[in-house]
Amino acid sequence: MRTSALQYLYLQKPITTVIIVCSIMLLPWINSDFYTKGEPREASVAVSMMETGNWILPKVYAGEFAYKPPMAHWLMAVFSLPQGHISEFTSRLPSALAQIILIGCTLAFFGKRIRFQEAFIATLLLATCFEIHRAGMTARVDMLLTTFIVLGLMQLYRWENRLELKGLPVIIPLLFSCAVLTKGPVGIIMPLFIFFVYLLLLRKYSFGKIVKSLLYIGVSSAFIPMLWYIEAYRQGGEDFLNVALAENFGRFFHLSESNINYELGHKEGVFYNFITLLSGFIPWTLLFVFSLFGAKWRLPHKSFGQILKDAWLRFLSMEKMKRFSLVAAVCIIFFYTIPSSKRSVYLMPAYPFLTILLAQYFIYITENRSKVTRIFAYVLTSIVSLVFITGLLVMTQAIDLNAVAARFAAKESAFNAIGNATSMFVHDNIASLIVIMAMLLISIITVVFHLTKHINLKILYATILLTFSLNLFIDGIVMRNLKNNASARPFAERISRDYELENNVYVMNNLRKYMNLYGMNFYMNNTFRDFEKEKPESGYFLTTEKDAEKVQEHYGSQYKFEQLAISERQGDISGKAILFRFSLSRHPAYHSVPRRLLICNTTFR
């Protein structure tokens, strides 16, 4: 019987298939400008490494040092060496490659231990869900940390399952050392907590044996990172120690922030983790919610104790691999309910383990309650079809979204966002535009075709293909232009061209009072100087439109500020940046001029 190319790839080269799919989803689209504050903040660390040769504790924004360990920044710098400078592409490349490796290893690991179909679908769900896909396209440390932790947990499972905790494969401490060097002690503390709980629930080893094994892992994994921490402390002293303690333990134990010059932030309640999990698994959250409406709910006629006993027996009867996945996912979610600081990316190590359970559930729903999967496919196809038709009409200039937005968009930011997305259809690379739109159309037709058939599992595969195409559409068409138009690059390039700013630009570096311009700092090659520390006599000063008033209130009596240029709205500061020329006020008459008049008496360019 003749086998189609897709069936051949699925049956004979599944890992190659998912790696190719992930590469197509990520690598072509990570070259857009930075538009948030987090990405240029991390990338500037790599810039400093390359420029100063300090690969331990480089100085970044106006003389401050990096908040996080340097693994991600080392990789950014290494990937940038061939071209000689840090770019958006090379800054995001570590995250993109980490996700591709994670996806491939997830399929290789789970595919050998559970039904391959479950593992394959789980891997596709992981690759297309919102949180993991977004993290793979950003110049942050979270995707890299997730990969090191998940691969380390997989190796711990193999160590127990094959060697029964005898010896210690060198790959385990190496992976956890890299995790610690990516974001700190959480890279080893959380995996040890998960493995401790798992070994206890196995009821196979004595408590002493478990503690001894964890001690071996902890000590061997901490050795290499300790070398970096010691050298970083030697360079940074008490300031580094205060930041390290606040970032790694202050967040977790709700300690005081008085020893650092910024607030740790991201403080949320316990239910925040569950809300972000639901949003992080979009669009598969919709299928899960639909399935709940399709279920037949009956209250059990049992006592609460009997319900718990039955749940425990079902847990013990689970396949060992799925039991490990459940323990890992629950422990990660529980672990991150303790800190006051919570972010959606913290939960990413739970995603590979949750997708295994989701895949099993979705297969069951598809095979036994096919109506749920069909309704989900209809809804998703309708949404994507509307997106496709709108895009096609805009491309052919049959409708003008800007005119529509002018009538219905209440906020200027919403109007600008629609305008930026619309211009992408008209002005960007036509070839890539046609390929993406064709892929979207093929995916829609594929889902519709399988909805007319009676092979329900193919409907699930078709919706995964549709999600893959939708991600391409969003990343390759919509978000690309939104990012570039919200970037600090145009303003940075303009003022660098118009004024003599080399090593003469000052900023505020006090996050408790002012907002930092990390995007401007990256695009101006990490040359900012600290205004409050140096108290210069003259020079150029950059701040945000929101902070300009504060600066005038504090320093208007000492300095004369002349406004030179103002930017368009920038995404990283949610507003506009302003460039001033300043000098010490030396004339008594200057102090008699009302401050409000000084702010208005400016020169615009």
JSON list of C-alpha atoms in Angstrom, two decimals, residues 188-354:
[
{"chain": "A", "resi": 188, "resn": "ILE", "atom": "CA", "xyz": [17.86, 22.86, 41.36]},
{"chain": "A", "resi": 189, "resn": "ILE", "atom": "CA", "xyz": [15.56, 23.43, 44.37]},
{"chain": "A", "resi": 190, "resn": "MET", "atom": "CA", "xyz": [12.33, 22.84, 42.43]},
{"chain": "A", "resi": 191, "resn": "PRO", "atom": "CA", "xyz": [13.49, 19.67, 40.59]},
{"chain": "A", "resi": 192, "resn": "LEU", "atom": "CA", "xyz": [14.76, 18.21, 43.88]},
{"chain": "A", "resi": 193, "resn": "PHE", "atom": "CA", "xyz": [11.39, 18.96, 45.48]},
{"chain": "A", "resi": 194, "resn": "ILE", "atom": "CA", "xyz": [9.57, 17.21, 42.63]},
{"chain": "A", "resi": 195, "resn": "PHE", "atom": "CA", "xyz": [11.86, 14.18, 42.70]},
{"chain": "A", "resi": 196, "resn": "PHE", "atom": "CA", "xyz": [11.60, 13.97, 46.51]},
{"chain": "A", "resi": 197, "resn": "VAL", "atom": "CA", "xyz": [7.79, 13.83, 46.34]},
{"chain": "A", "resi": 198, "resn": "TYR", "atom": "CA", "xyz": [7.89, 11.31, 43.49]},
{"chain": "A", "resi": 199, "resn": "LEU", "atom": "CA", "xyz": [10.28, 8.96, 45.33]},
{"chain": "A", "resi": 200, "resn": "LEU", "atom": "CA", "xyz": [8.15, 9.15, 48.46]},
{"chain": "A", "resi": 201, "resn": "LEU", "atom": "CA", "xyz": [5.02, 8.23, 46.51]},
{"chain": "A", "resi": 202, "resn": "LEU", "atom": "CA", "xyz": [6.81, 5.31, 44.87]},
{"chain": "A", "resi": 203, "resn": "ARG", "atom": "CA", "xyz": [7.17, 3.75, 48.33]},
{"chain": "A", "resi": 204, "resn": "LYS", "atom": "CA", "xyz": [10.15, 1.84, 47.02]},
{"chain": "A", "resi": 205, "resn": "TYR", "atom": "CA", "xyz": [13.10, 3.45, 48.83]},
{"chain": "A", "resi": 206, "resn": "SER", "atom": "CA", "xyz": [13.84, 4.28, 52.46]},
{"chain": "A", "resi": 207, "resn": "PHE", "atom": "CA", "xyz": [13.74, 7.91, 53.55]},
{"chain": "A", "resi": 208, "resn": "GLY", "atom": "CA", "xyz": [17.49, 7.84, 54.16]},
{"chain": "A", "resi": 209, "resn": "LYS", "atom": "CA", "xyz": [18.16, 6.55, 50.65]},
{"chain": "A", "resi": 210, "resn": "ILE", "atom": "CA", "xyz": [16.02, 9.33, 49.17]},
{"chain": "A", "resi": 211, "resn": "VAL", "atom": "CA", "xyz": [17.75, 12.07, 51.17]},
{"chain": "A", "resi": 212, "resn": "LYS", "atom": "CA", "xyz": [21.18, 10.69, 50.29]},
{"chain": "A", "resi": 213, "resn": "SER", "atom": "CA", "xyz": [20.34, 10.63, 46.58]},
{"chain": "A", "resi": 214, "resn": "LEU", "atom": "CA", "xyz": [19.01, 14.19, 46.66]},
{"chain": "A", "resi": 215, "resn": "LEU", "atom": "CA", "xyz": [22.12, 15.33, 48.51]},
{"chain": "A", "resi": 216, "resn": "TYR", "atom": "CA", "xyz": [24.35, 13.86, 45.80]},
{"chain": "A", "resi": 217, "resn": "ILE", "atom": "CA", "xyz": [22.36, 15.68, 43.12]},
{"chain": "A", "resi": 218, "resn": "GLY", "atom": "CA", "xyz": [22.29, 18.99, 44.98]},
{"chain": "A", "resi": 219, "resn": "VAL", "atom": "CA", "xyz": [25.98, 19.11, 45.84]},
{"chain": "A", "resi": 220, "resn": "SER", "atom": "CA", "xyz": [27.17, 18.03, 42.39]},
{"chain": "A", "resi": 221, "resn": "SER", "atom": "CA", "xyz": [24.79, 20.47, 40.66]},
{"chain": "A", "resi": 222, "resn": "ALA", "atom": "CA", "xyz": [25.85, 23.42, 42.83]},
{"chain": "A", "resi": 223, "resn": "PHE", "atom": "CA", "xyz": [29.60, 23.14, 42.28]},
{"chain": "A", "resi": 224, "resn": "ILE", "atom": "CA", "xyz": [29.91, 24.92, 38.91]},
{"chain": "A", "resi": 225, "resn": "PRO", "atom": "CA", "xyz": [27.36, 27.67, 39.70]},
{"chain": "A", "resi": 226, "resn": "MET", "atom": "CA", "xyz": [29.14, 28.38, 42.99]},
{"chain": "A", "resi": 227, "resn": "LEU", "atom": "CA", "xyz": [32.28, 29.28, 41.05]},
{"chain": "A", "resi": 228, "resn": "TRP", "atom": "CA", "xyz": [30.31, 31.94, 39.22]},
{"chain": "A", "resi": 229, "resn": "TYR", "atom": "CA", "xyz": [28.57, 33.22, 42.38]},
{"chain": "A", "resi": 230, "resn": "ILE", "atom": "CA", "xyz": [31.91, 33.56, 44.19]},
{"chain": "A", "resi": 231, "resn": "GLU", "atom": "CA", "xyz": [33.50, 35.51, 41.34]},
{"chain": "A", "resi": 232, "resn": "ALA", "atom": "CA", "xyz": [30.34, 37.64, 40.89]},
{"chain": "A", "resi": 233, "resn": "TYR", "atom": "CA", "xyz": [30.40, 38.49, 44.62]},
{"chain": "A", "resi": 234, "resn": "ARG", "atom": "CA", "xyz": [34.07, 39.40, 44.34]},
{"chain": "A", "resi": 235, "resn": "GLN", "atom": "CA", "xyz": [33.19, 41.90, 41.60]},
{"chain": "A", "resi": 236, "resn": "GLY", "atom": "CA", "xyz": [29.82, 43.15, 42.87]},
{"chain": "A", "resi": 237, "resn": "GLY", "atom": "CA", "xyz": [30.22, 42.91, 46.63]},
{"chain": "A", "resi": 238, "resn": "GLU", "atom": "CA", "xyz": [27.27, 43.65, 48.90]},
{"chain": "A", "resi": 239, "resn": "ASP", "atom": "CA", "xyz": [25.22, 45.18, 46.08]},
{"chain": "A", "resi": 240, "resn": "PHE", "atom": "CA", "xyz": [25.35, 41.92, 44.14]},
{"chain": "A", "resi": 241, "resn": "LEU", "atom": "CA", "xyz": [24.57, 39.89, 47.26]},
{"chain": "A", "resi": 242, "resn": "ASN", "atom": "CA", "xyz": [21.52, 42.02, 48.05]},
{"chain": "A", "resi": 243, "resn": "VAL", "atom": "CA", "xyz": [20.14, 41.64, 44.53]},
{"chain": "A", "resi": 244, "resn": "ALA", "atom": "CA", "xyz": [20.86, 37.88, 44.44]},
{"chain": "A", "resi": 245, "resn": "LEU", "atom": "CA", "xyz": [19.13, 37.34, 47.79]},
{"chain": "A", "resi": 246, "resn": "ALA", "atom": "CA", "xyz": [16.15, 39.48, 46.80]},
{"chain": "A", "resi": 247, "resn": "GLU", "atom": "CA", "xyz": [15.68, 37.87, 43.38]},
{"chain": "A", "resi": 248, "resn": "ASN", "atom": "CA", "xyz": [16.08, 34.27, 44.56]},
{"chain": "A", "resi": 249, "resn": "PHE", "atom": "CA", "xyz": [14.80, 34.25, 48.12]},
{"chain": "A", "resi": 250, "resn": "GLY", "atom": "CA", "xyz": [13.05, 37.57, 48.64]},
{"chain": "A", "resi": 251, "resn": "ARG", "atom": "CA", "xyz": [10.39, 36.65, 46.09]},
{"chain": "A", "resi": 252, "resn": "PHE", "atom": "CA", "xyz": [9.84, 33.22, 47.62]},
{"chain": "A", "resi": 253, "resn": "PHE", "atom": "CA", "xyz": [9.82, 34.08, 51.32]},
{"chain": "A", "resi": 254, "resn": "HIS", "atom": "CA", "xyz": [8.13, 37.50, 51.00]},
{"chain": "A", "resi": 255, "resn": "LEU", "atom": "CA", "xyz": [11.19, 39.26, 52.42]},
{"chain": "A", "resi": 256, "resn": "SER", "atom": "CA", "xyz": [11.77, 43.01, 52.56]},
{"chain": "A", "resi": 257, "resn": "GLU", "atom": "CA", "xyz": [12.87, 44.85, 49.41]},
{"chain": "A", "resi": 258, "resn": "SER", "atom": "CA", "xyz": [14.64, 47.65, 51.31]},
{"chain": "A", "resi": 259, "resn": "ASN", "atom": "CA", "xyz": [18.14, 46.50, 50.28]},
{"chain": "A", "resi": 260, "resn": "ILE", "atom": "CA", "xyz": [17.50, 46.95, 46.55]},
{"chain": "A", "resi": 261, "resn": "ASN", "atom": "CA", "xyz": [16.47, 50.00, 44.52]},
{"chain": "A", "resi": 262, "resn": "TYR", "atom": "CA", "xyz": [13.44, 48.44, 42.82]},
{"chain": "A", "resi": 263, "resn": "GLU", "atom": "CA", "xyz": [10.29, 46.51, 43.68]},
{"chain": "A", "resi": 264, "resn": "LEU", "atom": "CA", "xyz": [10.19, 42.80, 42.89]},
{"chain": "A", "resi": 265, "resn": "GLY", "atom": "CA", "xyz": [6.68, 43.11, 41.46]},
{"chain": "A", "resi": 266, "resn": "HIS", "atom": "CA", "xyz": [4.35, 40.51, 39.89]},
{"chain": "A", "resi": 267, "resn": "LYS", "atom": "CA", "xyz": [2.55, 40.02, 43.22]},
{"chain": "A", "resi": 268, "resn": "GLU", "atom": "CA", "xyz": [-0.59, 37.99, 42.67]},
{"chain": "A", "resi": 269, "resn": "GLY", "atom": "CA", "xyz": [-2.98, 35.74, 44.58]},
{"chain": "A", "resi": 270, "resn": "VAL", "atom": "CA", "xyz": [-3.09, 31.94, 44.64]},
{"chain": "A", "resi": 271, "resn": "PHE", "atom": "CA", "xyz": [-5.64, 31.61, 41.83]},
{"chain": "A", "resi": 272, "resn": "TYR", "atom": "CA", "xyz": [-3.45, 33.56, 39.43]},
{"chain": "A", "resi": 273, "resn": "ASN", "atom": "CA", "xyz": [-1.52, 30.38, 38.55]},
{"chain": "A", "resi": 274, "resn": "PHE", "atom": "CA", "xyz": [-4.66, 28.55, 37.48]},
{"chain": "A", "resi": 275, "resn": "ILE", "atom": "CA", "xyz": [-5.87, 31.49, 35.40]},
{"chain": "A", "resi": 276, "resn": "THR", "atom": "CA", "xyz": [-2.52, 31.74, 33.60]},
{"chain": "A", "resi": 277, "resn": "LEU", "atom": "CA", "xyz": [-2.53, 27.99, 32.94]},
{"chain": "A", "resi": 278, "resn": "LEU", "atom": "CA", "xyz": [-5.90, 28.30, 31.22]},
{"chain": "A", "resi": 279, "resn": "SER", "atom": "CA", "xyz": [-4.72, 31.26, 29.15]},
{"chain": "A", "resi": 280, "resn": "GLY", "atom": "CA", "xyz": [-1.33, 29.65, 28.47]},
{"chain": "A", "resi": 281, "resn": "PHE", "atom": "CA", "xyz": [-2.90, 26.57, 26.88]},
{"chain": "A", "resi": 282, "resn": "ILE", "atom": "CA", "xyz": [-5.00, 28.56, 24.40]},
{"chain": "A", "resi": 283, "resn": "PRO", "atom": "CA", "xyz": [-6.45, 27.40, 22.00]},
{"chain": "A", "resi": 284, "resn": "TRP", "atom": "CA", "xyz": [-6.56, 23.95, 23.64]},
{"chain": "A", "resi": 285, "resn": "THR", "atom": "CA", "xyz": [-8.24, 25.44, 26.70]},
{"chain": "A", "resi": 286, "resn": "LEU", "atom": "CA", "xyz": [-11.33, 25.90, 24.50]},
{"chain": "A", "resi": 287, "resn": "LEU", "atom": "CA", "xyz": [-11.45, 22.20, 23.65]},
{"chain": "A", "resi": 288, "resn": "PHE", "atom": "CA", "xyz": [-11.08, 21.35, 27.33]},
{"chain": "A", "resi": 289, "resn": "VAL", "atom": "CA", "xyz": [-13.92, 23.72, 28.29]},
{"chain": "A", "resi": 290, "resn": "PHE", "atom": "CA", "xyz": [-16.16, 22.40, 25.52]},
{"chain": "A", "resi": 291, "resn": "SER", "atom": "CA", "xyz": [-15.57, 18.86, 26.76]},
{"chain": "A", "resi": 292, "resn": "LEU", "atom": "CA", "xyz": [-16.80, 19.80, 30.23]},
{"chain": "A", "resi": 293, "resn": "PHE", "atom": "CA", "xyz": [-20.14, 20.87, 28.79]},
{"chain": "A", "resi": 294, "resn": "GLY", "atom": "CA", "xyz": [-20.36, 17.59, 26.90]},
{"chain": "A", "resi": 295, "resn": "ALA", "atom": "CA", "xyz": [-19.75, 15.47, 30.00]},
{"chain": "A", "resi": 296, "resn": "LYS", "atom": "CA", "xyz": [-22.50, 13.80, 32.01]},
{"chain": "A", "resi": 297, "resn": "TRP", "atom": "CA", "xyz": [-22.07, 15.00, 35.58]},
{"chain": "A", "resi": 298, "resn": "ARG", "atom": "CA", "xyz": [-23.30, 12.79, 38.40]},
{"chain": "A", "resi": 299, "resn": "LEU", "atom": "CA", "xyz": [-22.63, 13.34, 42.07]},
{"chain": "A", "resi": 300, "resn": "PRO", "atom": "CA", "xyz": [-20.95, 10.28, 43.62]},
{"chain": "A", "resi": 301, "resn": "HIS", "atom": "CA", "xyz": [-22.92, 8.59, 46.40]},
{"chain": "A", "resi": 302, "resn": "LYS", "atom": "CA", "xyz": [-19.81, 8.15, 48.52]},
{"chain": "A", "resi": 303, "resn": "SER", "atom": "CA", "xyz": [-18.27, 9.73, 51.55]},
{"chain": "A", "resi": 304, "resn": "PHE", "atom": "CA", "xyz": [-15.44, 12.23, 51.12]},
{"chain": "A", "resi": 305, "resn": "GLY", "atom": "CA", "xyz": [-13.00, 9.72, 52.59]},
{"chain": "A", "resi": 306, "resn": "GLN", "atom": "CA", "xyz": [-14.04, 7.05, 50.10]},
{"chain": "A", "resi": 307, "resn": "ILE", "atom": "CA", "xyz": [-13.65, 9.51, 47.23]},
{"chain": "A", "resi": 308, "resn": "LEU", "atom": "CA", "xyz": [-10.09, 10.25, 48.35]},
{"chain": "A", "resi": 309, "resn": "LYS", "atom": "CA", "xyz": [-9.35, 6.54, 48.71]},
{"chain": "A", "resi": 310, "resn": "ASP", "atom": "CA", "xyz": [-10.63, 5.81, 45.19]},
{"chain": "A", "resi": 311, "resn": "ALA", "atom": "CA", "xyz": [-8.56, 8.71, 43.79]},
{"chain": "A", "resi": 312, "resn": "TRP", "atom": "CA", "xyz": [-5.46, 7.34, 45.51]},
{"chain": "A", "resi": 313, "resn": "LEU", "atom": "CA", "xyz": [-6.07, 3.86, 44.08]},
{"chain": "A", "resi": 314, "resn": "ARG", "atom": "CA", "xyz": [-6.52, 5.32, 40.58]},
{"chain": "A", "resi": 315, "resn": "PHE", "atom": "CA", "xyz": [-3.27, 7.23, 41.04]},
{"chain": "A", "resi": 316, "resn": "LEU", "atom": "CA", "xyz": [-1.42, 4.04, 42.01]},
{"chain": "A", "resi": 317, "resn": "SER", "atom": "CA", "xyz": [-2.88, 2.18, 39.02]},
{"chain": "A", "resi": 318, "resn": "MET", "atom": "CA", "xyz": [-1.65, 4.80, 36.53]},
{"chain": "A", "resi": 319, "resn": "GLU", "atom": "CA", "xyz": [1.20, 4.01, 34.18]},
{"chain": "A", "resi": 320, "resn": "LYS", "atom": "CA", "xyz": [4.45, 4.92, 35.88]},
{"chain": "A", "resi": 321, "resn": "MET", "atom": "CA", "xyz": [5.31, 7.58, 33.33]},
{"chain": "A", "resi": 322, "resn": "LYS", "atom": "CA", "xyz": [1.94, 9.27, 33.66]},
{"chain": "A", "resi": 323, "resn": "ARG", "atom": "CA", "xyz": [2.18, 9.08, 37.43]},
{"chain": "A", "resi": 324, "resn": "PHE", "atom": "CA", "xyz": [5.52, 10.89, 37.24]},
{"chain": "A", "resi": 325, "resn": "SER", "atom": "CA", "xyz": [4.02, 13.50, 34.90]},
{"chain": "A", "resi": 326, "resn": "LEU", "atom": "CA", "xyz": [1.11, 14.13, 37.27]},
{"chain": "A", "resi": 327, "resn": "VAL", "atom": "CA", "xyz": [3.43, 14.48, 40.26]},
{"chain": "A", "resi": 328, "resn": "ALA", "atom": "CA", "xyz": [5.72, 16.86, 38.36]},
{"chain": "A", "resi": 329, "resn": "ALA", "atom": "CA", "xyz": [2.86, 19.08, 37.15]},
{"chain": "A", "resi": 330, "resn": "VAL", "atom": "CA", "xyz": [1.14, 19.27, 40.55]},
{"chain": "A", "resi": 331, "resn": "CYS", "atom": "CA", "xyz": [4.40, 19.95, 42.40]},
{"chain": "A", "resi": 332, "resn": "ILE", "atom": "CA", "xyz": [5.40, 22.75, 40.02]},
{"chain": "A", "resi": 333, "resn": "ILE", "atom": "CA", "xyz": [2.00, 24.44, 40.34]},
{"chain": "A", "resi": 334, "resn": "PHE", "atom": "CA", "xyz": [2.09, 24.05, 44.14]},
{"chain": "A", "resi": 335, "resn": "PHE", "atom": "CA", "xyz": [5.70, 25.28, 44.34]},
{"chain": "A", "resi": 336, "resn": "TYR", "atom": "CA", "xyz": [4.79, 28.55, 42.63]},
{"chain": "A", "resi": 337, "resn": "THR", "atom": "CA", "xyz": [1.72, 29.20, 44.78]},
{"chain": "A", "resi": 338, "resn": "ILE", "atom": "CA", "xyz": [4.07, 29.91, 47.72]},
{"chain": "A", "resi": 339, "resn": "PRO", "atom": "CA", "xyz": [5.94, 33.03, 46.44]},
{"chain": "A", "resi": 340, "resn": "SER", "atom": "CA", "xyz": [4.13, 36.37, 46.43]},
{"chain": "A", "resi": 341, "resn": "SER", "atom": "CA", "xyz": [5.69, 37.05, 43.02]},
{"chain": "A", "resi": 342, "resn": "LYS", "atom": "CA", "xyz": [3.91, 35.11, 40.28]},
{"chain": "A", "resi": 343, "resn": "ARG", "atom": "CA", "xyz": [4.22, 35.14, 36.50]},
{"chain": "A", "resi": 344, "resn": "SER", "atom": "CA", "xyz": [2.76, 32.88, 33.84]},
{"chain": "A", "resi": 345, "resn": "VAL", "atom": "CA", "xyz": [6.22, 31.86, 32.57]},
{"chain": "A", "resi": 346, "resn": "TYR", "atom": "CA", "xyz": [7.16, 30.41, 35.97]},
{"chain": "A", "resi": 347, "resn": "LEU", "atom": "CA", "xyz": [4.77, 27.51, 35.31]},
{"chain": "A", "resi": 348, "resn": "MET", "atom": "CA", "xyz": [6.25, 26.53, 31.95]},
{"chain": "A", "resi": 349, "resn": "PRO", "atom": "CA", "xyz": [8.16, 23.48, 33.30]},
{"chain": "A", "resi": 350, "resn": "ALA", "atom": "CA", "xyz": [4.74, 21.95, 34.05]},
{"chain": "A", "resi": 351, "resn": "TYR", "atom": "CA", "xyz": [3.54, 22.26, 30.45]},
{"chain": "A", "resi": 352, "resn": "PRO", "atom": "CA", "xyz": [5.27, 19.17, 28.92]},
{"chain": "A", "resi": 353, "resn": "PHE", "atom": "CA", "xyz": [3.89, 16.99, 31.71]},
{"chain": "A", "resi": 354, "resn": "LEU", "atom": "CA", "xyz": [0.40, 18.48, 31.54]}
]
